[in-house]
Amino acid sequence: MLSKSQINSLKSLQHKKFRREQGFFLVEGSKSIVEFNNSPYEIDTVYYTTAFDSKVLNLSHKINSCEISVNDLEKVSSLKTPQDVIAKIKIPEWAALSEKDLVGQFSLVLDGVQDPGNLGTIIRIADWFGIRHIICSQDTVDAYNPKVVQASMGSLARVKVYDTDLTNFLQKFKLPVFGALLDGANIYHTDFGHEGLLILGNEGNGIRREVEALVSHAVTIPRIGKAESLNVGIATALFCSEITRNTKK
Amino acid sequence: MLSKSQINSLKSLQHKKFRREQGFFLVEGSKSIVEFNNSPYEIDTVYYTTAFDSKVLNLSHKINSCEISVNDLEKVSSLKTPQDVIAKIKIPEWAALSEKDLVGQFSLVLDGVQDPGNLGTIIRIADWFGIRHIICSQDTVDAYNPKVVQASMGSLARVKVYDTDLTNFLQKFKLPVFGALLDGANIYHTDFGHEGLLILGNEGNGIRREVEALVSHAVTIPRIGKAESLNVGIATALFCSEITRNTKK
C-alpha cells in the first residue's frame, strides 16, 4: 500500500523537472526491468501487483520490492494499459566522454530530436548496431522520459545517452564528423572509415547552423521516389547500416 | 453545417466495416489532401473550417467543398489536435496485379503487419525508395485506417496497396521471393538482382509458415549489438536501402 505522497512522488517522475530533482526515473514491464537489472543501472525499488511473479526478475536482495494495488499501479503508470511491475531506477551520472571512449567506433550525435518515440527508436537502433554512445543537444528530448524508455524497449540499459553543448563537444575531439544533410555526398558512395561521429538533426529543421558548421562530411540518403522526407529514426537506421556494411567488410 | 447523420456517417469512416460499406475514407490536413488531389484517387468532398484558405488546395470545381464548424470537424476527426480540413476520398479498386506490373522492379509483401503506425511508415518508406506496390495479407491492418493514412504522410496517394491471399498470390508469378527471416543469408552479402518480392512479417511472429514455404531467398539483417529485435518499419527501410544500393550500382 502506498501513501498518497508516495504515489504523487512516483507519478511526478513522468516529468523531467522532478526526475532531475529526485534523481530517479521509471521503467515499466518485467522485460525492460530485467535489462536494467543486468546493466550498470541501479534499481532502487520494484513495485508490483499480486498478479506478478517477482521471481521472474531474479533481483538481488539489496533491491527494495513493494507489492502495491492495481489501482495504485495505474496511478503511477504512464501507460494506457499498465503492466504489472514498475521499477524506480537511479539516473546515472556517466563520466564525461574522453577521446578513448570514442576512437575506433561510431557514436551518434542528436541535435534537437523532439519526439520521444523517435529517440527511443534511435536508442534501440544504436543497440542493434552495437553503438554505445549517443550524445544529445540540451534541447533533445530527455532520455529518461517514460515514452523514450518505453520505445527503447530495454536498449537504454545498454546505450549510454549524454546531454551536452554540442558545439563545445564537437570541437573537443579529432574525429570525422558526418552530418545527415541535404545535398551531401551519396550515402552509398561514402567511405565512413572505421570511426567517427554521426549527427542527425531535428525532425522538422534538421541540424542547426552552428552545429552544421562543425560537420566534416555532409552525407545524404538519395531519394528514388517521391516521399518528401524520411523519419529521423529510419534515417539513423540507414546510416548505421551503411556504416556497418563499410566497417565489417 | 452538418446534420447529425452526416457527422455520424463521416465519423463511422474511422472503422473498416463502414469504410468498406460506404467505399470512402478520410484524409486530414491540406498537405496530405494535396497529394491525393494530384493522384489517381477521387476526392468526393472537402470539409473545412473558416480558418482554412481553400485556395491552398487548388481543387477542381467538380469536387464538393463544405464549410463546417470547428466543433463538427472535431467530432469527425480522428486526431487529438485536428487540422482545419478533412477530405472524404473514394477507396479505389485497383485492377488485379499482373506479371507486367511486377517485373523489373521490387514490390513489398506484408504478412500480418498489425500496427497502423508501422504500415503507414512502410508506405512512406516504399514511396521514398520508389516502390509502387505493397501486397498485404488479409489480416494486415487496413491501409485506409486513419492512423495508417496519417503515418504515411501523403505517400498512400502514390503507393498502391492491395490485400489478397498471399499463398495464392506468391504462386502466381515467377519472381524471386525474398523473405526477412532469422537465419537467412546476410543482407549485406545478398545479390537482390533487379526484381522481386520482399516479404516482411508480423511484428511479433514474423512470416507465417505457409508463406515462408514460398520464400526462395531467406535474408537476415545481422545484429552487431544486443537489441532483441528491430521494428518492422526499420527492417523494411534497411532492405529497401540494400536493394537500391544493389540495383543502382
Short mmCIF file of C-alpha atoms in Angstrom, two decimals:
data_model
loop_
_atom_site.label_atom_id
_atom_site.label_comp_id
_atom_site.label_asym_id
_atom_site.label_seq_id
_atom_site.Cartn_x
_atom_site.Cartn_y
_atom_site.Cartn_z
CA MET A 1 0.00 0.00 0.00
CA LEU A 2 1.41 3.36 -0.99
CA SER A 3 0.69 6.66 0.74
CA LYS A 4 -0.75 9.49 -1.29
CA SER A 5 2.57 11.33 -1.14
CA GLN A 6 4.47 8.23 -2.34
CA ILE A 7 2.09 7.92 -5.28
CA ASN A 8 2.49 11.60 -6.13
CA SER A 9 6.25 11.36 -5.85
CA LEU A 10 6.39 8.38 -8.25
CA LYS A 11 3.90 9.95 -10.62
CA SER A 12 5.92 13.15 -10.73
CA LEU A 13 8.78 11.15 -12.32
CA GLN A 14 6.86 11.41 -15.59
CA HIS A 15 8.18 14.99 -15.71
CA LYS A 16 11.80 15.89 -16.38
CA LYS A 17 11.92 18.54 -13.66
CA PHE A 18 11.02 16.06 -10.92
CA ARG A 19 13.24 13.33 -12.37
CA ARG A 20 16.20 15.71 -12.12
CA GLU A 21 15.22 16.81 -8.60
CA GLN A 22 14.79 13.27 -7.32
CA GLY A 23 17.44 11.61 -9.50
CA PHE A 24 15.17 8.71 -10.48
CA PHE A 25 13.15 7.52 -13.46
CA LEU A 26 10.60 4.74 -14.01
CA VAL A 27 10.82 1.62 -16.13
CA GLU A 28 7.67 -0.40 -16.77
CA GLY A 29 7.31 -4.11 -17.51
CA SER A 30 9.46 -7.05 -16.44
CA LYS A 31 11.20 -7.46 -19.81
CA SER A 32 12.73 -3.99 -19.67
CA ILE A 33 13.40 -4.17 -15.92
CA VAL A 34 15.41 -7.36 -16.42
CA GLU A 35 17.60 -5.50 -18.94
CA PHE A 36 18.26 -2.68 -16.45
CA ASN A 37 18.96 -5.23 -13.73
CA ASN A 38 21.69 -6.73 -15.94
CA SER A 39 23.30 -3.34 -16.53
CA PRO A 40 25.28 -0.68 -14.65
CA TYR A 41 21.98 0.98 -13.66
CA GLU A 42 20.98 0.84 -10.01
CA ILE A 43 17.41 -0.24 -9.31
CA ASP A 44 16.04 1.45 -6.19
CA THR A 45 12.61 -0.14 -5.76
CA VAL A 46 10.38 -2.51 -7.69
CA TYR A 47 6.61 -2.02 -7.34
CA TYR A 48 4.44 -4.94 -8.41
CA THR A 49 0.87 -6.18 -8.13
CA THR A 50 -0.21 -9.60 -6.79
CA ALA A 51 -0.59 -10.78 -10.39
CA PHE A 52 3.19 -10.52 -10.80
CA ASP A 53 5.64 -13.30 -10.02
CA SER A 54 8.61 -11.37 -8.64
CA LYS A 55 10.93 -14.36 -9.12
CA VAL A 56 10.86 -13.56 -12.84
CA LEU A 57 13.13 -10.63 -12.18
CA ASN A 58 15.67 -12.56 -10.10
CA LEU A 59 16.60 -9.38 -8.25
CA SER A 60 19.32 -9.02 -5.67
CA HIS A 61 18.16 -8.87 -2.05
CA LYS A 62 19.58 -5.39 -1.86
CA ILE A 63 16.78 -4.07 -4.06
CA ASN A 64 13.60 -2.97 -2.29
CA SER A 65 10.42 -4.51 -3.54
CA CYS A 66 6.94 -3.47 -2.68
CA GLU A 67 3.58 -5.02 -3.51
CA ILE A 68 1.01 -2.40 -4.49
CA SER A 69 -2.65 -2.45 -5.58
CA VAL A 70 -3.62 -2.46 -9.25
CA ASN A 71 -5.27 0.88 -8.59
CA ASP A 72 -2.05 2.43 -7.25
CA LEU A 73 -0.03 1.00 -10.12
CA GLU A 74 -2.44 2.54 -12.61
CA LYS A 75 -1.99 5.91 -10.92
CA VAL A 76 1.78 5.75 -11.19
CA SER A 77 2.00 4.27 -14.70
CA SER A 78 2.35 6.36 -17.85
CA LEU A 79 0.85 3.58 -19.98
CA LYS A 80 -2.76 3.27 -21.09
CA THR A 81 -2.61 -0.43 -20.28
CA PRO A 82 -0.11 -0.70 -17.41
CA GLN A 83 1.96 -3.83 -16.97
CA ASP A 84 2.09 -5.43 -13.53
CA VAL A 85 5.51 -4.15 -12.46
CA ILE A 86 7.30 -0.80 -12.37
CA ALA A 87 10.84 -0.09 -11.21
CA LYS A 88 12.21 3.14 -9.83
CA ILE A 89 15.78 3.38 -11.11
CA LYS A 90 18.58 5.81 -10.33
CA ILE A 91 19.53 8.21 -13.14
CA PRO A 92 23.23 7.51 -13.65
CA GLU A 93 25.86 10.17 -13.97
CA TRP A 94 28.16 8.90 -16.65
CA ALA A 95 31.74 10.17 -16.52
CA ALA A 96 32.41 12.74 -19.26
CA LEU A 97 33.35 11.14 -22.57
CA SER A 98 37.03 11.15 -23.35
CA GLU A 99 38.86 10.53 -26.62
CA LYS A 100 39.45 6.89 -25.77
CA ASP A 101 35.69 6.26 -25.35
CA LEU A 102 35.10 7.41 -28.91
CA VAL A 103 38.02 6.30 -31.07
CA GLY A 104 37.78 3.14 -33.19
CA GLN A 105 33.97 3.22 -33.24
CA PHE A 106 30.97 5.29 -34.26
CA SER A 107 28.80 7.34 -31.92
CA LEU A 108 25.55 9.16 -32.64
CA VAL A 109 25.02 12.86 -32.04
CA LEU A 110 21.44 14.17 -31.94
CA ASP A 111 20.72 17.84 -32.49
CA GLY A 112 17.27 18.75 -31.21
CA VAL A 113 15.36 15.49 -31.71
CA GLN A 114 11.97 16.26 -30.14
CA ASP A 115 9.77 13.21 -30.40
CA PRO A 116 10.23 10.71 -27.55
CA GLY A 117 9.22 7.81 -29.82
CA ASN A 118 11.96 8.79 -32.24
CA LEU A 119 14.62 8.98 -29.52
CA GLY A 120 13.52 5.61 -28.12
CA THR A 121 13.69 4.08 -31.59
CA ILE A 122 17.14 5.59 -32.17
CA ILE A 123 18.41 4.10 -28.89
CA ARG A 124 17.07 0.69 -29.94
CA ILE A 125 18.72 1.00 -33.37
CA ALA A 126 22.02 2.06 -31.79
CA ASP A 127 21.85 -1.01 -29.55
CA TRP A 128 21.15 -3.28 -32.55
CA PHE A 129 24.16 -1.92 -34.42
CA GLY A 130 26.46 -2.03 -31.38
CA ILE A 131 26.73 1.74 -30.96
CA ARG A 132 27.43 2.54 -27.33
CA HIS A 133 27.18 6.31 -27.04
CA ILE A 134 24.54 8.84 -28.05
CA ILE A 135 25.38 12.48 -27.42
CA CYS A 136 22.34 14.80 -27.39
CA SER A 137 21.99 18.56 -27.57
CA GLN A 138 20.44 20.02 -24.45
CA ASP A 139 17.14 20.61 -26.25
CA THR A 140 16.81 16.99 -27.34
CA VAL A 141 14.02 15.14 -25.52
CA ASP A 142 15.16 13.65 -22.19
CA ALA A 143 16.28 10.01 -22.49
CA TYR A 144 14.51 9.20 -19.19
CA ASN A 145 11.14 10.44 -20.45
CA PRO A 146 8.74 7.48 -19.99
CA LYS A 147 7.88 7.36 -23.71
CA VAL A 148 11.57 7.24 -24.64
CA VAL A 149 12.21 4.46 -22.11
CA GLN A 150 9.22 2.54 -23.46
CA ALA A 151 10.16 2.93 -27.13
CA SER A 152 13.78 1.94 -26.44
CA MET A 153 12.50 -1.49 -25.34
CA GLY A 154 15.25 -2.06 -22.81
CA SER A 155 18.06 -0.81 -25.05
CA LEU A 156 18.53 2.27 -22.86
CA ALA A 157 20.08 -0.13 -20.33
CA ARG A 158 22.98 -0.71 -22.75
CA VAL A 159 23.42 2.51 -24.73
CA LYS A 160 24.76 5.49 -22.78
CA VAL A 161 22.96 8.74 -23.53
CA TYR A 162 24.64 12.07 -22.72
CA ASP A 163 23.36 15.60 -22.99
CA THR A 164 25.76 18.40 -23.55
CA ASP A 165 26.54 21.55 -25.53
CA LEU A 166 27.16 20.13 -28.98
CA THR A 167 29.33 22.92 -30.36
CA ASN A 168 31.76 22.52 -27.46
CA PHE A 169 31.62 18.75 -27.65
CA LEU A 170 32.29 18.54 -31.39
CA GLN A 171 35.36 20.75 -31.15
CA LYS A 172 36.96 18.63 -28.46
CA PHE A 173 37.78 15.51 -30.46
CA LYS A 174 39.73 14.84 -33.62
CA LEU A 175 37.23 12.52 -35.23
CA PRO A 176 35.48 12.65 -38.61
CA VAL A 177 32.08 14.32 -38.14
CA PHE A 178 29.43 13.00 -40.54
CA GLY A 179 26.21 15.00 -40.79
CA ALA A 180 22.90 13.83 -42.28
CA LEU A 181 22.27 16.80 -44.56
CA LEU A 182 20.59 17.64 -47.83
CA ASP A 183 22.96 17.97 -50.81
CA GLY A 184 25.73 15.96 -49.17
CA ALA A 185 27.65 13.05 -50.64
CA ASN A 186 25.59 9.98 -51.56
CA ILE A 187 25.48 7.65 -48.52
CA TYR A 188 26.02 4.65 -50.81
CA HIS A 189 29.29 6.08 -52.16
CA THR A 190 30.66 7.34 -48.84
CA ASP A 191 33.60 5.69 -47.16
CA PHE A 192 32.76 6.06 -43.48
CA GLY A 193 36.09 4.62 -42.40
CA HIS A 194 36.26 2.93 -39.02
CA GLU A 195 35.42 5.70 -36.56
CA GLY A 196 33.54 8.93 -36.23
CA LEU A 197 30.52 10.86 -35.05
CA LEU A 198 27.26 10.88 -36.97
CA ILE A 199 24.94 13.85 -36.45
CA LEU A 200 21.19 13.67 -37.05
CA GLY A 201 19.06 16.75 -36.68
CA ASN A 202 15.63 17.88 -35.56
CA GLU A 203 12.55 16.30 -37.21
CA GLY A 204 11.48 19.48 -38.98
CA ASN A 205 14.55 21.69 -39.16
CA GLY A 206 17.46 19.30 -39.39
CA ILE A 207 20.87 20.17 -37.98
CA ARG A 208 21.19 23.78 -36.76
CA ARG A 209 23.73 26.07 -38.43
CA GLU A 210 26.29 26.29 -35.61
CA VAL A 211 26.42 22.52 -35.46
CA GLU A 212 26.43 22.06 -39.24
CA ALA A 213 29.50 24.32 -39.35
CA LEU A 214 31.38 21.57 -37.48
CA VAL A 215 30.43 18.78 -39.88
CA SER A 216 33.43 17.50 -41.83
CA HIS A 217 31.45 15.17 -44.16
CA ALA A 218 27.92 16.06 -45.30
CA VAL A 219 26.11 12.86 -46.30
CA THR A 220 22.70 12.36 -47.91
CA ILE A 221 20.36 9.42 -48.37
CA PRO A 222 19.34 9.67 -52.03
CA ARG A 223 15.63 9.65 -52.73
CA ILE A 224 14.46 7.39 -55.54
CA GLY A 225 10.71 8.00 -55.27
CA LYS A 226 8.64 10.93 -54.13
CA ALA A 227 8.14 10.90 -50.33
CA GLU A 228 9.06 14.32 -49.02
CA SER A 229 11.24 13.05 -46.20
CA LEU A 230 12.28 10.08 -44.11
CA ASN A 231 11.63 9.85 -40.36
CA VAL A 232 14.78 10.54 -38.29
CA GLY A 233 14.68 7.02 -36.81
CA ILE A 234 14.62 5.49 -40.29
CA ALA A 235 17.45 7.79 -41.42
CA THR A 236 19.51 6.75 -38.37
CA ALA A 237 18.98 3.08 -39.21
CA LEU A 238 20.07 3.58 -42.84
CA PHE A 239 23.24 5.40 -41.74
CA CYS A 240 24.07 2.76 -39.14
CA SER A 241 23.53 0.05 -41.74
CA GLU A 242 25.87 1.71 -44.24
CA ILE A 243 28.49 2.26 -41.55
CA THR A 244 28.24 -1.38 -40.51
CA ARG A 245 28.47 -2.53 -44.09
CA ASN A 246 31.56 -0.39 -44.55
CA THR A 247 33.42 -1.34 -41.42
CA LYS A 248 32.66 -5.06 -41.41
CA LYS A 249 33.70 -5.80 -44.98
CA MET B 1 -23.34 22.95 -41.05
CA LEU B 2 -23.55 19.18 -40.96
CA SER B 3 -26.56 17.18 -39.85
CA LYS B 4 -26.17 14.69 -37.06
CA SER B 5 -26.46 11.82 -39.50
CA GLN B 6 -23.79 13.34 -41.78
CA ILE B 7 -21.46 13.65 -38.79
CA ASN B 8 -22.12 10.07 -37.76
CA SER B 9 -21.61 8.85 -41.30
CA LEU B 10 -18.23 10.61 -41.59
CA LYS B 11 -17.17 9.53 -38.12
CA SER B 12 -18.03 5.93 -38.92
CA LEU B 13 -15.29 6.01 -41.59
CA GLN B 14 -12.79 5.54 -38.76
CA HIS B 15 -13.91 1.89 -38.80
CA LYS B 16 -13.03 -0.56 -41.56
CA LYS B 17 -16.53 -2.05 -41.69
CA PHE B 18 -18.13 1.31 -42.52
CA ARG B 19 -15.33 2.31 -44.90
CA ARG B 20 -16.00 -0.84 -46.90
CA GLU B 21 -19.77 -0.33 -46.79
CA GLN B 22 -19.59 3.30 -47.92
CA GLY B 23 -16.49 3.00 -50.12
CA PHE B 24 -14.82 6.10 -48.67
CA PHE B 25 -12.01 7.01 -46.27
CA LEU B 26 -10.84 10.25 -44.67
CA VAL B 27 -7.63 12.20 -45.15
CA GLU B 28 -6.80 15.01 -42.74
CA GLY B 29 -4.70 18.11 -43.33
CA SER B 30 -4.07 20.10 -46.52
CA LYS B 31 -0.59 18.72 -47.14
CA SER B 32 -1.85 15.16 -47.48
CA ILE B 33 -5.03 16.20 -49.32
CA VAL B 34 -2.91 17.97 -51.96
CA GLU B 35 -1.04 14.70 -52.55
CA PHE B 36 -4.29 12.79 -53.05
CA ASN B 37 -5.58 15.54 -55.33
CA ASN B 38 -2.51 15.02 -57.55
CA SER B 39 -3.07 11.28 -57.74
CA PRO B 40 -5.48 8.78 -59.30
CA TYR B 41 -7.61 8.99 -56.13
CA GLU B 42 -11.00 10.65 -56.44
CA ILE B 43 -11.84 13.23 -53.79
CA ASP B 44 -15.56 13.29 -53.02
CA THR B 45 -15.91 16.20 -50.56
CA VAL B 46 -13.59 18.52 -48.70
CA TYR B 47 -14.79 19.76 -45.28
CA TYR B 48 -13.02 22.82 -43.87
CA THR B 49 -13.41 25.40 -41.13
CA THR B 50 -13.40 29.20 -41.66
CA ALA B 51 -9.75 29.26 -40.56
CA PHE B 52 -8.83 27.38 -43.74
CA ASP B 53 -7.97 29.01 -47.04
CA SER B 54 -9.46 26.58 -49.54
CA LYS B 55 -7.40 28.05 -52.41
CA VAL B 56 -4.40 26.24 -50.91
CA LEU B 57 -5.81 23.00 -52.26
CA ASN B 58 -6.42 24.27 -55.79
CA LEU B 59 -9.20 21.74 -56.22
CA SER B 60 -11.17 21.09 -59.36
CA HIS B 61 -14.68 22.56 -59.43
CA LYS B 62 -16.04 19.06 -59.69
CA ILE B 63 -15.09 18.39 -56.06
CA ASN B 64 -17.69 19.31 -53.44
CA SER B 65 -16.49 21.53 -50.66
CA CYS B 66 -18.32 22.31 -47.49
CA GLU B 67 -17.53 24.74 -44.70
CA ILE B 68 -18.18 23.24 -41.26
CA SER B 69 -17.81 24.41 -37.66
CA VAL B 70 -14.70 23.68 -35.62
CA ASN B 71 -16.93 21.68 -33.34
CA ASP B 72 -18.20 19.44 -36.17
CA LEU B 73 -14.69 18.99 -37.52
CA GLU B 74 -13.51 17.86 -34.09
CA LYS B 75 -16.31 15.31 -33.98
CA VAL B 76 -15.33 13.83 -37.33
CA SER B 77 -11.55 13.93 -36.87
CA SER B 78 -9.51 11.01 -35.55
CA LEU B 79 -6.73 13.36 -34.39
CA LYS B 80 -6.24 14.73 -30.89
CA THR B 81 -5.44 18.10 -32.43
CA PRO B 82 -7.47 18.21 -35.65
CA GLN B 83 -6.23 20.21 -38.61
CA ASP B 84 -8.65 22.60 -40.31
CA VAL B 85 -9.51 20.45 -43.31
CA ILE B 86 -10.65 16.86 -43.92
CA ALA B 87 -11.34 15.18 -47.25
CA LYS B 88 -13.66 12.28 -47.93
CA ILE B 89 -11.98 10.22 -50.64
CA LYS B 90 -13.17 7.24 -52.64
CA ILE B 91 -11.45 3.94 -51.87
CA PRO B 92 -10.06 2.88 -55.25
CA GLU B 93 -10.39 -0.58 -56.70
CA TRP B 94 -7.05 -1.26 -58.30
CA ALA B 95 -7.04 -3.75 -61.16
CA ALA B 96 -5.50 -7.07 -60.11
CA LEU B 97 -1.72 -7.11 -60.39
CA SER B 98 -0.36 -8.85 -63.45
CA GLU B 99 3.15 -10.05 -64.22
CA LYS B 100 3.97 -6.89 -66.16
CA ASP B 101 3.17 -4.70 -63.10
CA LEU B 102 5.79 -6.55 -61.10
CA VAL B 103 8.70 -7.45 -63.39
CA GLY B 104 11.82 -5.28 -63.47
CA GLN B 105 11.16 -3.81 -60.02
CA PHE B 106 10.71 -4.71 -56.35
CA SER B 107 7.39 -4.87 -54.53
CA LEU B 108 6.72 -5.34 -50.83
CA VAL B 109 4.61 -8.13 -49.38
CA LEU B 110 3.35 -7.78 -45.80
CA ASP B 111 2.23 -10.81 -43.86
CA GLY B 112 0.10 -9.81 -40.87
CA VAL B 113 1.53 -6.38 -40.01
CA GLN B 114 -0.80 -5.20 -37.23
CA ASP B 115 0.27 -1.76 -36.12
CA PRO B 116 -1.19 1.10 -38.21
CA GLY B 117 1.84 3.30 -37.47
CA ASN B 118 4.10 0.58 -38.85
CA LEU B 119 2.06 0.18 -42.05
CA GLY B 120 1.96 3.96 -42.56
CA THR B 121 5.74 4.15 -42.07
CA ILE B 122 6.26 1.27 -44.51
CA ILE B 123 4.14 3.05 -47.16
CA ARG B 124 6.23 6.21 -46.68
CA ILE B 125 9.46 4.22 -46.97
CA ALA B 126 8.21 2.46 -50.12
CA ASP B 127 7.41 5.86 -51.62
CA TRP B 128 10.89 7.17 -50.73
CA PHE B 129 12.56 4.22 -52.43
CA GLY B 130 10.29 4.32 -55.48
CA ILE B 131 8.45 1.08 -54.68
CA ARG B 132 4.99 1.23 -56.22
CA HIS B 133 3.16 -1.83 -54.92
CA ILE B 134 2.56 -3.25 -51.45
CA ILE B 135 0.67 -6.53 -51.28
CA CYS B 136 -0.83 -7.29 -47.87
CA SER B 137 -2.26 -10.43 -46.33
CA GLN B 138 -5.92 -10.09 -45.47
CA ASP B 139 -5.14 -9.84 -41.76
CA THR B 140 -2.74 -6.92 -42.23
CA VAL B 141 -4.13 -3.64 -40.88
CA ASP B 142 -6.31 -1.79 -43.41
CA ALA B 143 -4.38 0.81 -45.44
CA TYR B 144 -7.32 3.23 -45.16
CA ASN B 145 -7.28 3.13 -41.34
CA PRO B 146 -6.91 6.81 -40.26
CA LYS B 147 -3.69 6.10 -38.34
CA VAL B 148 -2.16 4.43 -41.40
CA VAL B 149 -3.18 7.34 -43.63
CA GLN B 150 -1.73 9.80 -41.11
CA ALA B 151 1.58 7.94 -40.68
CA SER B 152 2.01 7.54 -44.44
CA MET B 153 2.19 11.35 -44.70
CA GLY B 154 0.63 11.51 -48.16
CA SER B 155 2.64 8.60 -49.58
CA LEU B 156 -0.50 6.44 -49.73
CA ALA B 157 -1.52 8.66 -52.68
CA ARG B 158 1.41 7.24 -54.69
CA VAL B 159 1.94 3.68 -53.45
CA LYS B 160 -0.77 1.18 -54.35
CA VAL B 161 -1.73 -1.14 -51.50
CA TYR B 162 -3.51 -4.42 -52.24
CA ASP B 163 -4.91 -7.03 -49.92
CA THR B 164 -5.12 -10.59 -51.03
CA ASP B 165 -4.49 -14.22 -50.14
CA LEU B 166 -0.69 -14.32 -50.03
CA THR B 167 -0.20 -18.00 -50.68
CA ASN B 168 -2.21 -17.76 -53.90
CA PHE B 169 -0.54 -14.51 -54.89
CA LEU B 170 3.01 -15.77 -54.37
CA GLN B 171 2.43 -18.84 -56.51
CA LYS B 172 1.18 -16.82 -59.46
CA PHE B 173 4.39 -15.08 -60.53
CA LYS B 174 7.85 -16.27 -61.49
CA LEU B 175 9.77 -13.74 -59.44
CA PRO B 176 12.44 -14.20 -56.76
CA VAL B 177 10.73 -14.11 -53.34
CA PHE B 178 12.95 -12.65 -50.61
CA GLY B 179 11.79 -13.14 -47.04
CA ALA B 180 13.01 -11.25 -43.95
CA LEU B 181 13.73 -14.25 -41.75
CA LEU B 182 16.05 -15.32 -38.95
CA ASP B 183 19.00 -17.49 -40.03
CA GLY B 184 18.83 -16.37 -43.65
CA ALA B 185 21.69 -15.08 -45.79
CA ASN B 186 23.38 -11.90 -44.62
CA ILE B 187 21.57 -8.92 -46.18
CA TYR B 188 24.94 -7.26 -46.86
CA HIS B 189 26.15 -10.21 -48.93
CA THR B 190 22.92 -10.82 -50.84
CA ASP B 191 22.60 -10.08 -54.52
CA PHE B 192 18.99 -8.93 -54.82
CA GLY B 193 19.18 -8.71 -58.58
CA HIS B 194 16.88 -6.28 -60.34
CA GLU B 195 13.40 -7.56 -59.49
CA GLY B 196 11.45 -9.48 -56.92
CA LEU B 197 9.09 -9.57 -53.99
CA LEU B 198 10.22 -8.85 -50.45
CA ILE B 199 8.14 -10.31 -47.61
CA LEU B 200 8.08 -8.81 -44.11
CA GLY B 201 6.11 -10.49 -41.37
CA ASN B 202 4.05 -9.73 -38.30
CA GLU B 203 5.63 -7.64 -35.52
CA GLY B 204 5.73 -10.49 -33.01
CA ASN B 205 5.55 -13.69 -35.02
CA GLY B 206 7.25 -12.88 -38.30
CA ILE B 207 6.23 -14.58 -41.53
CA ARG B 208 3.74 -17.44 -41.10
CA ARG B 209 4.77 -20.95 -42.15
CA GLU B 210 2.60 -21.31 -45.26
CA VAL B 211 4.01 -18.05 -46.60
CA GLU B 212 7.58 -18.84 -45.54
CA ALA B 213 7.31 -22.05 -47.56
CA LEU B 214 7.07 -19.89 -50.69
CA VAL B 215 10.21 -17.83 -49.95
CA SER B 216 13.00 -18.53 -52.41
CA HIS B 217 15.68 -16.46 -50.62
CA ALA B 218 15.71 -16.12 -46.81
CA VAL B 219 17.60 -12.95 -45.86
CA THR B 220 18.64 -11.64 -42.42
CA ILE B 221 19.80 -8.30 -41.08
CA PRO B 222 22.80 -9.25 -38.94
CA ARG B 223 22.78 -7.95 -35.40
CA ILE B 224 26.01 -6.38 -34.16
CA GLY B 225 24.84 -5.31 -30.71
CA LYS B 226 22.26 -6.65 -28.29
CA ALA B 227 18.78 -5.23 -29.05
CA GLU B 228 16.38 -8.16 -29.23
CA SER B 229 14.77 -7.07 -32.48
CA LEU B 230 14.28 -4.29 -35.00
CA ASN B 231 10.90 -2.69 -35.67
CA VAL B 232 9.33 -3.93 -38.94
CA GLY B 233 9.39 -0.39 -40.39
CA ILE B 234 13.12 -0.13 -39.72
CA ALA B 235 13.71 -3.59 -41.19
CA THR B 236 11.77 -2.59 -44.33
CA ALA B 237 13.91 0.52 -44.71
CA LEU B 238 17.15 -1.46 -44.38
CA PHE B 239 16.00 -3.97 -47.01
CA CYS B 240 14.88 -1.22 -49.41
CA SER B 241 18.21 0.51 -48.93
CA GLU B 242 20.20 -2.63 -49.73
CA ILE B 243 18.04 -3.33 -52.76
CA THR B 244 18.53 0.24 -54.00
CA ARG B 245 22.25 0.02 -53.41
CA ASN B 246 22.36 -3.20 -55.39
CA THR B 247 20.25 -2.20 -58.34
CA LYS B 248 21.60 1.35 -58.81
CA LYS B 249 25.28 0.48 -58.84
#
